[in-house]
Short mmCIF file of C-alpha atoms in Angstrom, two decimals:
data_model
loop_
_atom_site.label_atom_id
_atom_site.label_comp_id
_atom_site.label_asym_id
_atom_site.label_seq_id
_atom_site.Cartn_x
_atom_site.Cartn_y
_atom_site.Cartn_z
CA UNK A 271 55.97 -15.43 23.49
CA UNK A 272 56.05 -14.22 19.88
CA UNK A 273 56.27 -16.95 17.23
CA UNK A 274 57.87 -16.44 13.79
CA UNK A 275 55.54 -17.38 10.91
CA UNK A 276 57.70 -17.83 7.79
CA UNK A 277 59.61 -14.64 8.35
CA UNK A 278 56.68 -12.43 9.32
CA UNK A 279 55.76 -12.16 12.97
CA UNK A 280 52.29 -12.48 14.35
CA UNK A 281 52.58 -9.03 15.86
CA UNK A 282 53.52 -7.49 12.50
CA UNK A 283 50.34 -8.81 10.94
CA UNK A 284 48.25 -7.54 13.86
CA UNK A 285 49.85 -4.12 13.68
CA UNK A 286 49.34 -3.84 9.93
CA UNK A 287 45.79 -5.14 9.72
CA UNK A 288 44.18 -4.24 13.01
CA UNK A 289 43.03 -7.87 13.32
CA UNK A 290 44.15 -9.95 16.26
CA UNK A 291 45.33 -13.55 15.91
CA UNK A 292 45.26 -16.06 18.72
CA UNK A 293 46.32 -19.71 18.99
CA UNK A 294 43.58 -22.31 18.67
CA UNK A 295 42.73 -24.02 21.95
CA UNK A 296 41.67 -27.27 20.26
CA UNK A 297 44.82 -28.38 18.49
CA UNK A 298 48.61 -28.12 18.83
CA UNK A 299 50.32 -25.17 17.14
CA UNK A 300 52.91 -26.21 14.59
CA UNK A 301 55.95 -24.26 13.51
CA UNK A 302 54.52 -22.70 10.35
CA UNK A 303 50.79 -23.34 10.75
CA UNK A 304 48.43 -21.81 13.20
CA UNK A 305 44.73 -22.11 13.98
CA UNK A 306 43.32 -18.63 14.24
CA UNK A 307 40.22 -16.63 14.90
CA UNK A 308 39.72 -13.17 13.56
CA UNK A 309 38.99 -10.17 15.75
CA UNK A 310 37.82 -6.81 14.48
CA UNK A 311 39.86 -5.02 17.09
CA UNK A 312 43.38 -4.27 18.07
CA UNK A 313 45.43 -7.10 19.59
CA UNK A 314 44.34 -7.96 23.08
CA UNK A 315 40.75 -6.73 22.77
CA UNK A 316 37.84 -9.01 23.51
CA UNK A 317 35.49 -10.26 20.80
CA UNK A 318 36.30 -12.58 17.91
CA UNK A 319 34.96 -13.67 14.60
CA UNK A 320 35.45 -17.39 14.23
CA UNK A 321 37.19 -18.27 10.99
CA UNK A 322 35.20 -20.18 8.42
CA UNK A 323 35.41 -23.95 8.76
CA UNK A 324 36.91 -26.05 6.02
CA UNK A 325 36.54 -29.72 5.25
CA UNK A 326 40.21 -29.93 4.38
CA UNK A 327 41.24 -29.30 7.97
CA UNK A 328 41.97 -32.17 10.32
CA UNK A 329 40.02 -30.32 13.03
CA UNK A 330 37.02 -28.03 13.20
CA UNK A 331 38.92 -24.78 12.87
CA UNK A 332 40.64 -23.35 9.85
CA UNK A 333 44.31 -24.07 9.64
CA UNK A 334 45.92 -21.70 7.20
CA UNK A 335 49.42 -21.33 5.86
CA UNK A 336 50.81 -18.10 7.27
CA UNK A 337 53.00 -15.65 5.39
CA UNK A 338 55.24 -17.16 2.76
CA UNK A 339 58.72 -15.91 1.95
CA UNK A 340 57.97 -16.53 -1.70
CA UNK A 341 55.87 -13.77 -3.27
CA UNK A 342 56.71 -15.11 -6.74
CA UNK A 343 53.87 -17.63 -6.79
CA UNK A 344 52.39 -18.45 -10.17
CA UNK A 345 49.19 -16.49 -9.57
CA UNK A 346 51.19 -13.38 -8.69
CA UNK A 347 53.24 -13.73 -11.85
CA UNK A 348 50.30 -14.34 -14.16
CA UNK A 349 47.85 -11.80 -12.79
CA UNK A 350 48.60 -8.10 -12.44
CA UNK A 351 48.02 -6.52 -9.06
CA UNK A 352 45.13 -4.49 -10.42
CA UNK A 353 43.26 -7.66 -11.37
CA UNK A 354 43.98 -9.32 -8.01
CA UNK A 355 42.72 -6.20 -6.31
CA UNK A 356 39.54 -6.39 -8.35
CA UNK A 357 39.04 -10.04 -7.35
CA UNK A 358 39.57 -9.21 -3.68
CA UNK A 359 36.89 -6.52 -3.91
CA UNK A 360 34.21 -9.22 -4.04
CA UNK A 361 35.30 -10.95 -0.80
CA UNK A 362 33.74 -10.58 2.63
CA UNK A 363 35.52 -9.52 5.80
CA UNK A 364 36.62 -12.97 6.96
CA UNK A 365 37.84 -14.10 3.55
CA UNK A 366 39.86 -10.92 3.10
CA UNK A 367 41.57 -11.56 6.42
CA UNK A 368 42.43 -15.09 5.36
CA UNK A 369 43.89 -13.85 2.08
CA UNK A 370 45.96 -11.30 3.99
CA UNK A 371 47.90 -14.21 5.53
CA UNK A 372 48.95 -15.90 2.30
CA UNK A 373 51.94 -13.70 1.51
CA UNK A 374 53.30 -10.20 1.95
CA UNK A 375 51.97 -9.19 -1.47
CA UNK A 376 48.46 -10.49 -0.70
CA UNK A 377 48.58 -8.82 2.69
CA UNK A 378 49.01 -5.43 1.04
CA UNK A 379 46.30 -6.12 -1.52
CA UNK A 380 43.74 -7.61 0.88
CA UNK A 381 44.04 -4.74 3.35
CA UNK A 382 43.80 -2.08 0.67
CA UNK A 383 41.03 0.35 1.52
CA UNK A 384 39.32 -0.12 -1.84
CA UNK A 385 38.34 -3.66 -0.78
CA UNK A 386 36.51 -2.38 2.27
CA UNK A 387 33.68 -0.51 0.57
CA UNK A 388 30.92 -2.73 2.01
CA UNK A 389 31.09 -4.16 5.53
CA UNK A 390 28.34 -6.08 7.34
CA UNK A 391 29.27 -7.32 10.79
CA UNK A 392 25.87 -8.79 11.66
CA UNK A 393 26.67 -12.32 10.48
CA UNK A 394 30.11 -12.30 12.08
CA UNK A 395 30.14 -10.43 15.37
CA UNK A 396 27.76 -8.19 17.31
CA UNK A 397 29.57 -7.71 20.61
CA UNK A 398 32.13 -5.27 19.23
CA UNK A 399 33.09 -2.10 21.05
CA UNK A 400 33.45 1.43 19.76
CA UNK A 401 37.19 1.08 19.14
CA UNK A 402 36.47 -1.52 16.46
CA UNK A 403 34.36 0.96 14.51
CA UNK A 404 37.12 3.55 14.86
CA UNK A 405 39.71 1.08 13.53
CA UNK A 406 37.50 0.20 10.58
CA UNK A 407 36.94 3.85 9.74
CA UNK A 408 40.66 4.63 9.84
CA UNK A 409 41.49 1.71 7.54
CA UNK A 410 38.68 2.28 5.05
CA UNK A 411 38.54 6.05 5.03
CA UNK A 412 36.82 7.52 2.02
CA UNK A 413 36.49 4.13 0.33
CA UNK A 414 33.71 2.92 2.63
CA UNK A 415 30.26 3.23 1.06
CA UNK A 416 28.14 0.79 3.07
CA UNK A 417 28.40 -0.27 6.72
CA UNK A 418 26.04 -2.37 8.83
CA UNK A 419 26.44 -2.32 12.60
CA UNK A 420 23.00 -3.83 13.18
CA UNK A 421 22.67 -5.13 16.70
CA UNK A 422 26.05 -3.81 17.89
CA UNK A 423 24.93 -2.74 21.35
CA UNK A 424 28.36 -1.55 22.44
CA UNK A 425 28.79 1.15 19.79
CA UNK A 426 28.11 4.70 20.97
CA UNK A 427 28.22 8.32 19.89
CA UNK A 428 32.00 8.83 20.26
CA UNK A 429 32.90 5.95 17.96
CA UNK A 430 30.40 7.07 15.36
CA UNK A 431 31.74 10.60 15.47
CA UNK A 432 35.20 9.26 14.58
CA UNK A 433 33.58 7.11 11.90
CA UNK A 434 31.75 10.10 10.40
CA UNK A 435 34.95 12.16 10.30
CA UNK A 436 36.92 9.42 8.51
CA UNK A 437 34.26 7.97 6.19
CA UNK A 438 32.68 10.99 4.58
CA UNK A 439 31.58 9.12 1.46
CA UNK A 440 29.33 6.72 3.36
CA UNK A 441 26.02 6.19 1.55
CA UNK A 442 24.32 3.35 3.45
CA UNK A 443 24.53 3.08 7.26
CA UNK A 444 22.63 0.55 9.35
CA UNK A 445 22.53 1.28 13.09
CA UNK A 446 19.42 -0.79 13.81
CA UNK A 447 19.39 -1.76 17.47
CA UNK A 448 22.46 0.29 18.44
CA UNK A 449 20.68 1.46 21.55
CA UNK A 450 23.55 3.54 22.94
CA UNK A 451 23.46 6.16 20.25
CA UNK A 452 21.69 9.49 20.74
CA UNK A 453 21.07 12.69 18.80
CA UNK A 454 24.83 13.33 18.91
CA UNK A 455 25.37 10.62 16.29
CA UNK A 456 22.95 12.23 13.85
CA UNK A 457 24.64 15.56 14.47
CA UNK A 458 27.98 14.01 13.47
CA UNK A 459 26.48 12.41 10.37
CA UNK A 460 24.91 15.71 9.41
CA UNK A 461 28.22 17.52 9.77
CA UNK A 462 30.47 15.10 7.89
CA UNK A 463 28.38 12.69 5.77
CA UNK A 464 26.51 14.75 3.22
CA UNK A 465 26.33 11.83 0.75
CA UNK A 466 24.28 9.64 3.08
CA UNK A 467 21.31 8.08 1.29
CA UNK A 468 20.07 5.22 3.48
CA UNK A 469 20.01 5.39 7.30
CA UNK A 470 18.51 2.82 9.66
CA UNK A 471 17.97 3.97 13.25
CA UNK A 472 15.25 1.48 14.19
CA UNK A 473 15.00 0.80 17.94
CA UNK A 474 17.44 3.61 18.75
CA UNK A 475 15.02 4.87 21.35
CA UNK A 476 17.08 7.89 22.44
CA UNK A 477 16.61 9.53 19.04
CA UNK A 478 14.43 12.66 19.17
CA UNK A 479 13.29 15.46 16.87
CA UNK A 480 16.78 16.97 17.13
CA UNK A 481 18.18 14.08 15.07
CA UNK A 482 15.67 14.62 12.28
CA UNK A 483 16.41 18.33 12.25
CA UNK A 484 20.16 17.62 11.97
CA UNK A 485 19.66 15.14 9.13
CA UNK A 486 17.51 17.61 7.22
CA UNK A 487 20.28 20.21 7.42
CA UNK A 488 23.27 18.06 6.53
CA UNK A 489 22.00 15.07 4.52
CA UNK A 490 19.90 16.46 1.67
CA UNK A 491 20.37 13.31 -0.45
CA UNK A 492 18.65 11.06 2.09
CA UNK A 493 16.30 8.65 0.31
CA UNK A 494 15.52 6.02 2.95
CA UNK A 495 15.11 6.50 6.70
CA UNK A 496 14.01 3.96 9.29
CA UNK A 497 13.13 5.38 12.72
CA UNK A 498 10.79 2.59 13.77
CA UNK A 499 10.20 2.43 17.54
CA UNK A 500 11.82 5.84 18.06
CA UNK A 501 8.79 6.85 20.07
CA UNK A 502 10.09 10.28 21.06
CA UNK A 503 9.68 11.57 17.51
CA UNK A 504 6.71 13.88 16.94
CA UNK A 505 5.21 15.87 14.08
CA UNK A 506 7.80 18.63 14.63
CA UNK A 507 10.63 16.26 13.80
CA UNK A 508 8.85 14.98 10.70
CA UNK A 509 8.21 18.55 9.55
CA UNK A 510 11.90 19.44 9.86
CA UNK A 511 12.98 16.24 8.12
CA UNK A 512 10.81 16.49 5.02
CA UNK A 513 11.58 20.14 4.43
CA UNK A 514 15.28 19.35 4.03
CA UNK A 515 14.99 15.85 2.54
CA UNK A 516 12.32 16.18 -0.13
CA UNK A 517 13.77 13.28 -2.09
CA UNK A 518 12.73 10.66 0.47
CA UNK A 519 11.56 7.45 -1.18
CA UNK A 520 11.14 5.17 1.85
CA UNK A 521 10.09 6.14 5.37
CA UNK A 522 9.61 3.62 8.16
CA UNK A 523 7.73 5.01 11.17
CA UNK A 524 6.56 1.77 12.77
CA UNK A 525 5.79 2.21 16.46
CA UNK A 526 6.20 6.02 16.45
CA UNK A 527 3.13 6.32 18.62
CA UNK A 528 3.22 10.11 19.03
CA UNK A 529 2.69 10.79 15.34
CA UNK A 530 -0.61 12.36 14.34
CA UNK A 531 -2.30 13.24 11.06
CA UNK A 532 -0.44 16.53 10.87
CA UNK A 533 2.86 14.66 10.48
CA UNK A 534 1.43 12.82 7.46
CA UNK A 535 0.25 16.09 5.96
CA UNK A 536 3.85 17.34 6.00
CA UNK A 537 4.99 14.15 4.27
CA UNK A 538 2.28 14.38 1.62
CA UNK A 539 3.16 17.99 0.91
CA UNK A 540 6.96 17.62 0.64
CA UNK A 541 7.73 14.03 -0.48
CA UNK A 542 6.33 13.47 -3.99
CA UNK A 543 8.90 10.72 -4.65
CA UNK A 544 7.77 8.56 -1.71
CA UNK A 545 7.45 4.88 -2.67
CA UNK A 546 7.34 3.08 0.72
CA UNK A 547 5.63 4.16 3.93
CA UNK A 548 5.29 2.09 7.11
CA UNK A 549 2.92 3.40 9.80
CA UNK A 550 2.30 0.18 11.69
CA UNK A 551 0.81 0.75 15.17
CA UNK A 552 0.75 4.53 14.76
CA UNK A 553 -2.51 4.48 16.66
CA UNK A 554 -3.42 8.15 16.31
CA UNK A 555 -3.47 8.13 12.51
CA UNK A 556 -6.89 8.62 10.88
CA UNK A 557 -8.33 8.97 7.39
CA UNK A 558 -7.40 12.66 7.15
CA UNK A 559 -3.65 12.09 7.35
CA UNK A 560 -3.53 9.10 5.01
CA UNK A 561 -5.72 10.75 2.40
CA UNK A 562 -3.16 13.57 2.26
CA UNK A 563 -0.44 10.97 1.65
CA UNK A 564 -2.43 9.40 -1.19
CA UNK A 565 -3.02 12.75 -2.88
CA UNK A 566 0.58 13.95 -2.55
CA UNK A 567 2.51 10.71 -3.14
CA UNK A 568 1.23 9.26 -6.43
CA UNK A 569 4.26 6.98 -6.77
CA UNK A 570 3.42 5.08 -3.58
CA UNK A 571 3.96 1.34 -4.03
CA UNK A 572 4.00 0.00 -0.46
CA UNK A 573 1.83 1.07 2.46
CA UNK A 574 1.67 -0.55 5.87
CA UNK A 575 -1.09 0.76 8.13
CA UNK A 576 -1.55 -2.38 10.22
CA UNK A 577 -2.93 -1.59 13.63
CA UNK A 578 -4.20 1.85 12.59
CA UNK A 579 -7.67 0.92 13.73
CA UNK A 580 -9.22 4.35 13.04
CA UNK A 581 -8.99 4.14 9.26
CA UNK A 582 -12.02 3.38 7.09
CA UNK A 583 -12.93 2.66 3.46
CA UNK A 584 -12.09 6.28 2.67
CA UNK A 585 -8.41 5.25 2.65
CA UNK A 586 -9.01 2.44 0.18
CA UNK A 587 -10.94 4.80 -2.09
CA UNK A 588 -8.11 7.37 -1.93
CA UNK A 589 -5.51 4.72 -2.75
CA UNK A 590 -7.55 3.51 -5.70
CA UNK A 591 -7.99 7.01 -7.07
CA UNK A 592 -4.44 8.30 -6.54
CA UNK A 593 -1.94 5.42 -6.27
CA UNK A 594 -2.34 3.05 -9.24
CA UNK A 595 1.20 1.65 -8.78
CA UNK A 596 0.43 0.21 -5.34
CA UNK A 597 1.98 -3.26 -4.97
CA UNK A 598 1.91 -3.94 -1.21
CA UNK A 599 -0.91 -3.13 1.19
CA UNK A 600 -0.84 -4.21 4.84
CA UNK A 601 -3.93 -3.27 6.84
CA UNK A 602 -4.09 -6.02 9.45
CA UNK A 603 -6.40 -5.31 12.41
CA UNK A 604 -8.15 -2.46 10.57
CA UNK A 605 -11.60 -3.74 11.40
CA UNK A 606 -13.57 -0.87 9.83
CA UNK A 607 -12.56 -1.77 6.26
CA UNK A 608 -15.27 -3.44 4.17
CA UNK A 609 -15.93 -5.00 0.78
CA UNK A 610 -16.95 -1.62 -0.62
CA UNK A 611 -13.49 -0.13 -0.11
CA UNK A 612 -11.62 -3.19 -1.36
CA UNK A 613 -13.78 -3.26 -4.48
CA UNK A 614 -12.67 0.27 -5.39
CA UNK A 615 -9.06 -0.61 -4.59
CA UNK A 616 -9.01 -3.79 -6.69
CA UNK A 617 -10.61 -2.12 -9.69
CA UNK A 618 -7.94 0.59 -9.79
CA UNK A 619 -4.72 -0.98 -8.41
CA UNK A 620 -4.01 -3.84 -10.81
CA UNK A 621 -0.36 -4.24 -9.74
CA UNK A 622 -1.10 -5.48 -6.22
CA UNK A 623 1.25 -8.31 -5.24
CA UNK A 624 0.91 -8.61 -1.46
CA UNK A 625 -2.09 -7.94 0.77
CA UNK A 626 -2.32 -8.46 4.52
CA UNK A 627 -6.01 -8.33 5.49
CA UNK A 628 -5.70 -10.21 8.79
CA UNK A 629 -8.57 -9.39 11.15
CA UNK A 630 -10.38 -7.25 8.59
CA UNK A 631 -13.41 -8.96 10.01
CA UNK A 632 -16.04 -7.32 7.80
CA UNK A 633 -14.79 -8.55 4.44
CA UNK A 634 -16.58 -11.39 2.65
CA UNK A 635 -16.21 -13.44 -0.50
CA UNK A 636 -17.06 -10.30 -2.46
CA UNK A 637 -13.54 -8.95 -1.82
CA UNK A 638 -11.97 -12.18 -3.09
CA UNK A 639 -14.10 -12.06 -6.23
CA UNK A 640 -12.83 -8.55 -7.03
CA UNK A 641 -9.21 -9.52 -6.35
CA UNK A 642 -9.49 -12.59 -8.56
CA UNK A 643 -10.78 -10.49 -11.45
CA UNK A 644 -8.68 -7.33 -11.23
CA UNK A 645 -5.37 -8.29 -9.54
CA UNK A 646 -3.53 -10.79 -11.76
CA UNK A 647 -0.16 -10.23 -10.01
CA UNK A 648 -1.26 -11.19 -6.51
CA UNK A 649 1.35 -13.40 -4.84
CA UNK A 650 0.74 -13.23 -1.09
CA UNK A 651 -2.68 -12.93 0.58
CA UNK A 652 -3.42 -13.09 4.30
CA UNK A 653 -7.04 -13.62 5.32
CA UNK A 654 -6.42 -14.85 8.86
CA UNK A 655 -9.36 -14.26 11.21
CA UNK A 656 -11.58 -13.12 8.33
CA UNK A 657 -14.40 -15.26 9.60
CA UNK A 658 -16.90 -14.49 6.82
CA UNK A 659 -14.74 -15.99 4.04
CA UNK A 660 -16.18 -19.23 2.62
CA UNK A 661 -15.25 -21.91 0.12
CA UNK A 662 -16.97 -19.92 -2.64
CA UNK A 663 -14.54 -17.01 -2.23
CA UNK A 664 -11.58 -19.38 -2.40
CA UNK A 665 -13.13 -20.95 -5.52
CA UNK A 666 -13.12 -17.60 -7.31
CA UNK A 667 -9.57 -16.94 -6.16
CA UNK A 668 -8.43 -20.37 -7.37
CA UNK A 669 -9.95 -19.67 -10.78
CA UNK A 670 -8.66 -16.12 -10.97
CA UNK A 671 -5.92 -14.62 -13.12
CA UNK A 672 -3.31 -14.85 -10.34
CA UNK A 673 -3.96 -18.48 -9.44
CA UNK A 674 -1.98 -20.49 -11.96
CA UNK A 675 1.38 -18.71 -12.08
CA UNK A 676 1.44 -16.06 -9.35
CA UNK A 677 -0.18 -16.98 -6.05
CA UNK A 678 2.54 -18.25 -3.67
CA UNK A 679 1.18 -17.82 -0.14
CA UNK A 680 -2.34 -17.81 1.28
CA UNK A 681 -3.09 -17.57 5.00
CA UNK A 682 -6.48 -18.80 6.21
CA UNK A 683 -5.93 -19.18 9.94
CA UNK A 684 -9.11 -19.07 12.00
CA UNK A 685 -11.47 -18.99 9.04
CA UNK A 686 -14.16 -21.28 10.48
CA UNK A 687 -16.24 -21.59 7.28
CA UNK A 688 -13.35 -22.95 5.20
CA UNK A 689 -13.58 -26.68 4.41
CA UNK A 690 -11.68 -29.24 2.36
CA UNK A 691 -13.52 -27.88 -0.68
CA UNK A 692 -11.26 -24.81 -0.56
CA UNK A 693 -8.21 -27.04 -0.85
CA UNK A 694 -9.75 -28.63 -3.94
CA UNK A 695 -10.14 -25.15 -5.48
CA UNK A 696 -6.45 -24.39 -4.86
CA UNK A 697 -5.09 -27.47 -6.65
CA UNK A 698 -4.58 -25.49 -9.85
CA UNK A 699 -2.35 -22.89 -8.12
CA UNK A 700 0.91 -24.40 -9.34
CA UNK A 701 3.07 -21.67 -7.77
CA UNK A 702 1.53 -22.08 -4.31
CA UNK A 703 4.35 -22.62 -1.80
CA UNK A 704 2.65 -22.21 1.58
CA UNK A 705 -0.83 -22.30 3.07
CA UNK A 706 -1.75 -21.52 6.69
CA UNK A 707 -4.72 -23.43 8.12
CA UNK A 708 -4.36 -23.14 11.87
CA UNK A 709 -7.67 -23.56 13.70
CA UNK A 710 -9.68 -24.16 10.54
CA UNK A 711 -11.98 -26.63 12.23
CA UNK A 712 -13.46 -28.09 9.06
CA UNK A 713 -10.15 -28.87 7.37
CA UNK A 714 -9.15 -32.53 7.59
CA UNK A 715 -5.92 -34.46 7.21
CA UNK A 716 -7.43 -36.24 4.22
CA UNK A 717 -8.08 -32.91 2.48
CA UNK A 718 -4.49 -31.81 3.05
CA UNK A 719 -3.21 -35.14 1.74
CA UNK A 720 -5.22 -34.74 -1.47
CA UNK A 721 -3.82 -31.22 -1.93
CA UNK A 722 -0.28 -32.53 -1.57
CA UNK A 723 -0.79 -35.09 -4.31
CA UNK A 724 -1.21 -32.17 -6.72
CA UNK A 725 1.28 -29.79 -5.04
CA UNK A 726 3.94 -32.07 -3.50
CA UNK A 727 6.27 -29.23 -2.47
CA UNK A 728 3.70 -27.10 -0.69
CA UNK A 729 4.19 -26.29 3.01
CA UNK A 730 0.94 -26.74 4.92
CA UNK A 731 0.78 -25.32 8.42
CA UNK A 732 -2.19 -26.71 10.30
CA UNK A 733 -3.13 -27.76 13.80
CA UNK A 734 -5.50 -30.54 14.73
CA UNK A 735 -6.80 -30.54 18.29
CA UNK A 736 -6.50 -33.91 20.04
CA UNK A 737 -9.61 -36.02 19.98
CA UNK A 738 -11.73 -35.66 23.10
CA UNK A 739 -11.58 -38.98 25.00
CA UNK A 740 -14.93 -40.78 25.36
CA UNK A 741 -16.56 -40.86 28.79
CA UNK A 742 -15.54 -43.76 30.99
CA UNK A 743 -17.61 -46.93 30.63
CA UNK A 744 -19.32 -48.52 33.62
CA UNK A 745 -19.94 -45.38 35.64
CA UNK A 746 -17.85 -46.57 38.60
CA UNK A 747 -15.15 -43.92 38.05
CA UNK A 748 -15.94 -40.44 39.37
CA UNK A 749 -16.01 -37.66 36.73
CA UNK A 750 -14.67 -34.94 39.03
CA UNK A 751 -11.58 -34.61 41.17
CA UNK A 752 -11.29 -35.03 44.93
CA UNK A 753 -11.03 -31.27 45.35
CA UNK A 754 -14.57 -30.92 44.01
CA UNK A 755 -15.79 -33.55 46.49
CA UNK A 756 -14.23 -31.74 49.39
CA UNK A 757 -15.58 -28.37 48.30
#
């Protein structure tokens, strides 16, 4: 049965907005008030976005006044439509839908395409189907600049083709985890979305070299591309991509296990503007490929090579000589790196802010001494499983240029030589927010307590093994189980 809501029917709103309304199951529906949930689909489709809760309601759902016959409210008289439209442009999806129910005038303004330039469905709803994306694209049209469908498993190539045809001004598109999409989606984007700058295809495992070739032909403005875990991509795809998209500034290739040094040589030769590069777990990468990156990409600020176990100090030397703007370096599990390489790096890259050196098992206090002297901006440092680090290295770090105002996080998990003395050395690090001390056998509760008296807001993550119970007294109780007696 269709209920009248102050002169405007429920079905009229659904038809105009593309959002479905349904009665609340938890409270009685009154004549002019209705508990609703929003759905980014046509009426009758499955999948809802629960309306925001409000303390003013007498129940847990939002009760909102539906359409009013009176469009001559004070706010409508005082503010011109252009200003109201500008205000609405700052609202999110759910709030816009709520405003669309206030009056006929607000309905027109809230559903205006200019308000739908940025849409992120991740926090609202991830079980949407392709028809939802099609509806969004038809409503927003050329206004839409940024869309996130991260984690929307039901969206496929057909819906994204319709989207590409309708939203040709899209600049930022996040399809992370949309596992149904294939090379056909990139072909559509290449054909219709020439203004695309940022594209996230992480975990879209059906993507192949054909997608990269299509993007290089139709999206020359592309600046950021994430194809992490797209393990079908090879050097041929990278070659095609960089030849057409020479303006790339950020490239995420995490888990692209087929990539070899030759792929990096293409990047180094064609992407001089590159700022961010993630090669985590690209196991075939060696010094040769990364040295080419360092020599061709002098603007590099962030490099992740964690898990690239073949690299040596030659990489650190190349970074120090060619990439002075480096701010983030992640080389966890690169066990061939030594103090010699980190010394060269620290003496040349003074803007370092974050370093992940977990399981760089050959480094000693010498590395910490160099960082404390030459890297005054250091904020985050991971030394987990660096078993040669001692209290003396932490002492230098605690007295270094970064200690007082910069250092925020230090991770010392499984550093067996660290004692409470290290915590004493860190008392002067007033910006320190978190310290990791798991399995540091010589750290005590008393040492942590003393640290907290100086840094009361610090988060200390530590684990203390339970005390081994003493052997039983008297000797009457057997020290092995009955199974051992039988055997």
